[in-house]
mmCIF file of C-alpha atoms in Angstrom:
data_model
loop_
_atom_site.group_PDB
_atom_site.id
_atom_site.type_symbol
_atom_site.label_atom_id
_atom_site.label_comp_id
_atom_site.label_asym_id
_atom_site.label_seq_id
_atom_site.Cartn_x
_atom_site.Cartn_y
_atom_site.Cartn_z
ATOM 1 C CA GLU A 12 -35.573 6.583 -16.931
ATOM 2 C CA LYS A 13 -34.743 5.752 -13.367
ATOM 3 C CA ILE A 14 -31.281 6.633 -14.493
ATOM 4 C CA ALA A 15 -32.414 10.018 -14.701
ATOM 5 C CA LEU A 16 -34.339 10.583 -12.164
ATOM 6 C CA ALA A 17 -32.042 8.928 -9.266
ATOM 7 C CA ARG A 18 -29.670 11.988 -10.373
ATOM 8 C CA ARG A 19 -32.236 14.529 -9.261
ATOM 9 C CA ALA A 20 -34.311 12.577 -7.282
ATOM 10 C CA HIS A 21 -35.881 13.611 -3.393
ATOM 11 C CA ARG A 22 -34.662 11.330 -0.910
ATOM 12 C CA ALA A 23 -38.579 10.493 -0.273
ATOM 13 C CA LEU A 24 -37.159 8.253 -3.060
ATOM 14 C CA PHE A 25 -34.714 6.816 -2.538
ATOM 15 C CA ARG A 26 -35.732 4.018 -1.227
ATOM 16 C CA ASP A 27 -37.729 3.174 -4.038
ATOM 17 C CA LEU A 28 -34.692 3.416 -6.473
ATOM 18 C CA THR A 29 -32.129 1.792 -4.001
ATOM 19 C CA ALA A 30 -34.151 -1.991 -3.742
ATOM 20 C CA CYS A 31 -34.342 -1.414 -7.886
ATOM 21 C CA GLY A 32 -30.205 -2.788 -7.516
ATOM 22 C CA ASP A 33 -29.396 -1.562 -10.796
ATOM 23 C CA VAL A 34 -25.905 -0.764 -10.501
ATOM 24 C CA GLN A 35 -26.483 2.707 -12.903
ATOM 25 C CA VAL A 36 -29.446 3.549 -11.152
ATOM 26 C CA LEU A 37 -26.926 3.452 -7.044
ATOM 27 C CA LEU A 38 -23.820 5.023 -8.879
ATOM 28 C CA ALA A 39 -26.534 7.856 -10.914
ATOM 29 C CA LEU A 40 -27.249 7.789 -6.903
ATOM 30 C CA LEU A 41 -23.910 9.186 -5.908
ATOM 31 C CA ASN A 42 -24.532 12.367 -8.040
ATOM 32 C CA ASN A 43 -27.748 12.766 -5.969
ATOM 33 C CA PRO A 44 -26.574 16.703 -4.937
ATOM 34 C CA ARG A 45 -29.726 15.433 -2.239
ATOM 35 C CA LEU A 46 -27.787 12.297 -0.729
ATOM 36 C CA VAL A 47 -25.964 12.544 1.906
ATOM 37 C CA GLU A 48 -23.717 10.511 4.651
ATOM 38 C CA ASN A 49 -26.598 8.115 6.029
ATOM 39 C CA ASP A 50 -28.443 7.485 2.597
ATOM 40 C CA ILE A 51 -24.619 5.957 1.958
ATOM 41 C CA LEU A 52 -23.645 3.979 4.566
ATOM 42 C CA VAL A 53 -27.715 2.677 4.167
ATOM 43 C CA ILE A 54 -27.587 1.447 1.152
ATOM 44 C CA VAL A 55 -23.625 -0.303 1.464
ATOM 45 C CA ASN A 56 -25.104 -1.308 5.478
ATOM 46 C CA THR A 57 -29.146 -2.925 4.453
ATOM 47 C CA ARG A 58 -28.696 -4.266 1.161
ATOM 48 C CA ALA A 59 -25.954 -6.675 -0.338
ATOM 49 C CA ALA A 60 -24.701 -3.204 -2.749
ATOM 50 C CA PRO A 61 -23.220 -4.991 -6.012
ATOM 51 C CA PRO A 62 -19.252 -5.028 -6.542
ATOM 52 C CA GLU A 63 -19.479 -2.182 -9.045
ATOM 53 C CA PHE A 64 -20.879 -0.298 -6.945
ATOM 54 C CA VAL A 65 -18.971 -0.954 -3.697
ATOM 55 C CA SER A 66 -15.463 -0.224 -5.708
ATOM 56 C CA GLU A 67 -17.694 3.477 -7.465
ATOM 57 C CA LEU A 68 -18.181 3.840 -3.886
ATOM 58 C CA ALA A 69 -14.786 4.326 -2.731
ATOM 59 C CA ARG A 70 -13.650 5.678 -5.235
ATOM 60 C CA HIS A 71 -15.813 8.658 -5.651
ATOM 61 C CA HIS A 72 -14.672 12.040 -5.003
ATOM 62 C CA ARG A 73 -17.645 13.122 -2.892
ATOM 63 C CA TRP A 74 -18.148 10.149 -0.955
ATOM 64 C CA GLY A 75 -14.639 8.028 -0.851
ATOM 65 C CA ARG A 76 -13.378 10.283 1.772
ATOM 66 C CA TYR A 77 -15.964 9.988 4.338
ATOM 67 C CA LEU A 78 -13.676 7.873 6.873
ATOM 68 C CA ALA A 79 -17.807 5.542 9.062
ATOM 69 C CA VAL A 80 -18.590 5.317 4.780
ATOM 70 C CA ARG A 81 -15.004 3.842 3.866
ATOM 71 C CA ARG A 82 -15.646 2.446 7.369
ATOM 72 C CA ALA A 83 -18.694 0.331 5.834
ATOM 73 C CA ILE A 84 -17.241 0.285 2.355
ATOM 74 C CA VAL A 85 -14.415 -2.133 4.343
ATOM 75 C CA GLU A 86 -17.236 -3.893 6.735
ATOM 76 C CA SER A 87 -19.088 -4.729 2.606
ATOM 77 C CA PRO A 88 -19.594 -8.564 2.226
ATOM 78 C CA SER A 89 -19.487 -7.037 -1.761
ATOM 79 C CA THR A 90 -16.687 -5.621 -1.134
ATOM 80 C CA PRO A 91 -14.109 -7.188 -3.407
ATOM 81 C CA LEU A 92 -10.747 -7.682 -0.977
ATOM 82 C CA PRO A 93 -8.579 -6.032 -2.349
ATOM 83 C CA LEU A 94 -10.255 -3.107 -2.137
ATOM 84 C CA ALA A 95 -11.049 -3.711 0.944
ATOM 85 C CA LEU A 96 -7.021 -3.863 1.664
ATOM 86 C CA SER A 97 -6.312 -0.984 0.000
ATOM 87 C CA LEU A 98 -9.353 0.677 2.581
ATOM 88 C CA VAL A 99 -7.920 -0.847 5.376
ATOM 89 C CA VAL A 100 -4.103 0.093 5.281
ATOM 90 C CA GLU A 101 -5.977 3.974 5.592
ATOM 91 C CA LEU A 102 -8.306 3.503 8.882
ATOM 92 C CA PRO A 103 -6.863 4.899 11.464
ATOM 93 C CA PRO A 104 -6.125 2.126 14.606
ATOM 94 C CA GLY A 105 -8.931 1.568 16.624
ATOM 95 C CA GLU A 106 -11.763 1.732 13.710
ATOM 96 C CA MET A 107 -9.658 -1.185 13.121
ATOM 97 C CA ARG A 108 -9.716 -2.572 16.033
ATOM 98 C CA GLN A 109 -13.064 -1.704 15.985
ATOM 99 C CA LEU A 110 -14.316 -3.054 12.736
ATOM 100 C CA LEU A 111 -12.060 -6.799 13.952
ATOM 101 C CA ARG A 112 -15.140 -6.380 16.498
ATOM 102 C CA ARG A 113 -17.285 -7.584 13.161
ATOM 103 C CA PRO A 114 -18.392 -10.894 14.075
ATOM 104 C CA ALA A 115 -20.030 -10.698 9.696
ATOM 105 C CA LEU A 116 -16.286 -9.112 9.007
ATOM 106 C CA ALA A 117 -14.547 -11.403 6.233
ATOM 107 C CA ASP A 118 -11.365 -13.788 7.434
ATOM 108 C CA GLY A 119 -9.210 -11.499 4.496
ATOM 109 C CA VAL A 120 -9.868 -8.516 6.375
ATOM 110 C CA ARG A 121 -10.105 -9.363 9.217
ATOM 111 C CA ALA A 122 -5.934 -10.818 9.256
ATOM 112 C CA ALA A 123 -5.317 -7.591 7.344
ATOM 113 C CA ILE A 124 -5.908 -5.396 9.480
ATOM 114 C CA ARG A 125 -4.218 -7.958 12.954
ATOM 115 C CA ALA A 126 -1.293 -7.999 10.676
ATOM 116 C CA LEU A 127 -1.795 -4.227 10.459
ATOM 117 C CA LEU A 128 -1.999 -3.441 13.932
ATOM 118 C CA ALA A 129 1.483 -5.919 14.985
ATOM 119 C CA ARG A 130 3.182 -4.412 12.425
ATOM 120 C CA GLU A 131 2.512 -1.215 13.623
ATOM 121 C CA ALA A 132 2.451 -2.341 17.365
ATOM 122 C CA LEU A 133 5.919 -3.323 16.337
ATOM 123 C CA GLY A 134 6.628 1.196 15.659
ATOM 124 C CA LEU A 135 6.911 -0.027 11.041
ATOM 125 C CA ARG A 136 5.649 2.389 8.398
ATOM 126 C CA ARG A 137 1.652 1.021 7.148
ATOM 127 C CA VAL A 138 2.892 -0.225 3.739
ATOM 128 C CA LEU A 139 1.295 -2.556 0.981
ATOM 129 C CA HIS A 140 3.859 -5.194 -0.430
ATOM 130 C CA SER A 141 3.799 -4.240 -4.546
ATOM 131 C CA ALA A 142 3.814 -7.221 -6.738
ATOM 132 C CA GLY A 143 4.175 -10.572 -6.133
ATOM 133 C CA GLU A 144 6.659 -12.563 -7.993
ATOM 134 C CA SER A 145 3.197 -14.720 -10.281
ATOM 135 C CA GLY A 146 2.933 -10.992 -11.584
ATOM 136 C CA ASP A 147 -0.780 -11.092 -10.457
ATOM 137 C CA GLY A 148 -0.486 -7.922 -7.785
ATOM 138 C CA GLY A 149 -0.152 -10.032 -4.553
ATOM 139 C CA ALA A 150 -3.524 -11.554 -5.637
ATOM 140 C CA SER A 151 -2.659 -15.799 -5.148
ATOM 141 C CA LYS A 152 -0.749 -14.150 -1.801
ATOM 142 C CA SER A 153 -2.987 -14.987 1.842
ATOM 143 C CA PRO A 154 -4.027 -11.739 3.538
ATOM 144 C CA GLU A 155 -0.691 -12.026 6.400
ATOM 145 C CA SER A 156 1.968 -12.189 3.164
ATOM 146 C CA LEU A 157 1.470 -8.581 1.777
ATOM 147 C CA TRP A 158 2.429 -6.663 4.925
#
């Protein structure tokens, strides 16, 4: 019932729906036509959003393209590091510098941003090297070694 309600609820009910923390309810809420960007930012910034929700939000056809949403996903402590790194690569340099000022930013994300900005200062392209020798997609490498 909560999932069905999340798809069509009025904004007055969003707080109660998000408070339950159920991933399926949060995912259903993404497709509610009454949901606005600020609602998404509140969900991502004010609670430990489940990693499944954060991952789906980043890929969502409507919400994944908003710069503020992408930045909030990168800042979220529940965002898996590979997802955060994939979003950081697409952020403008100004956004990356603002993120560096955030004290709660994950160390891996902070290191990746510094590496990207250093690379950009040298006039090099932003690229993420593909799979490491271990075949794990580079997951065993530190963020600095990915650029």
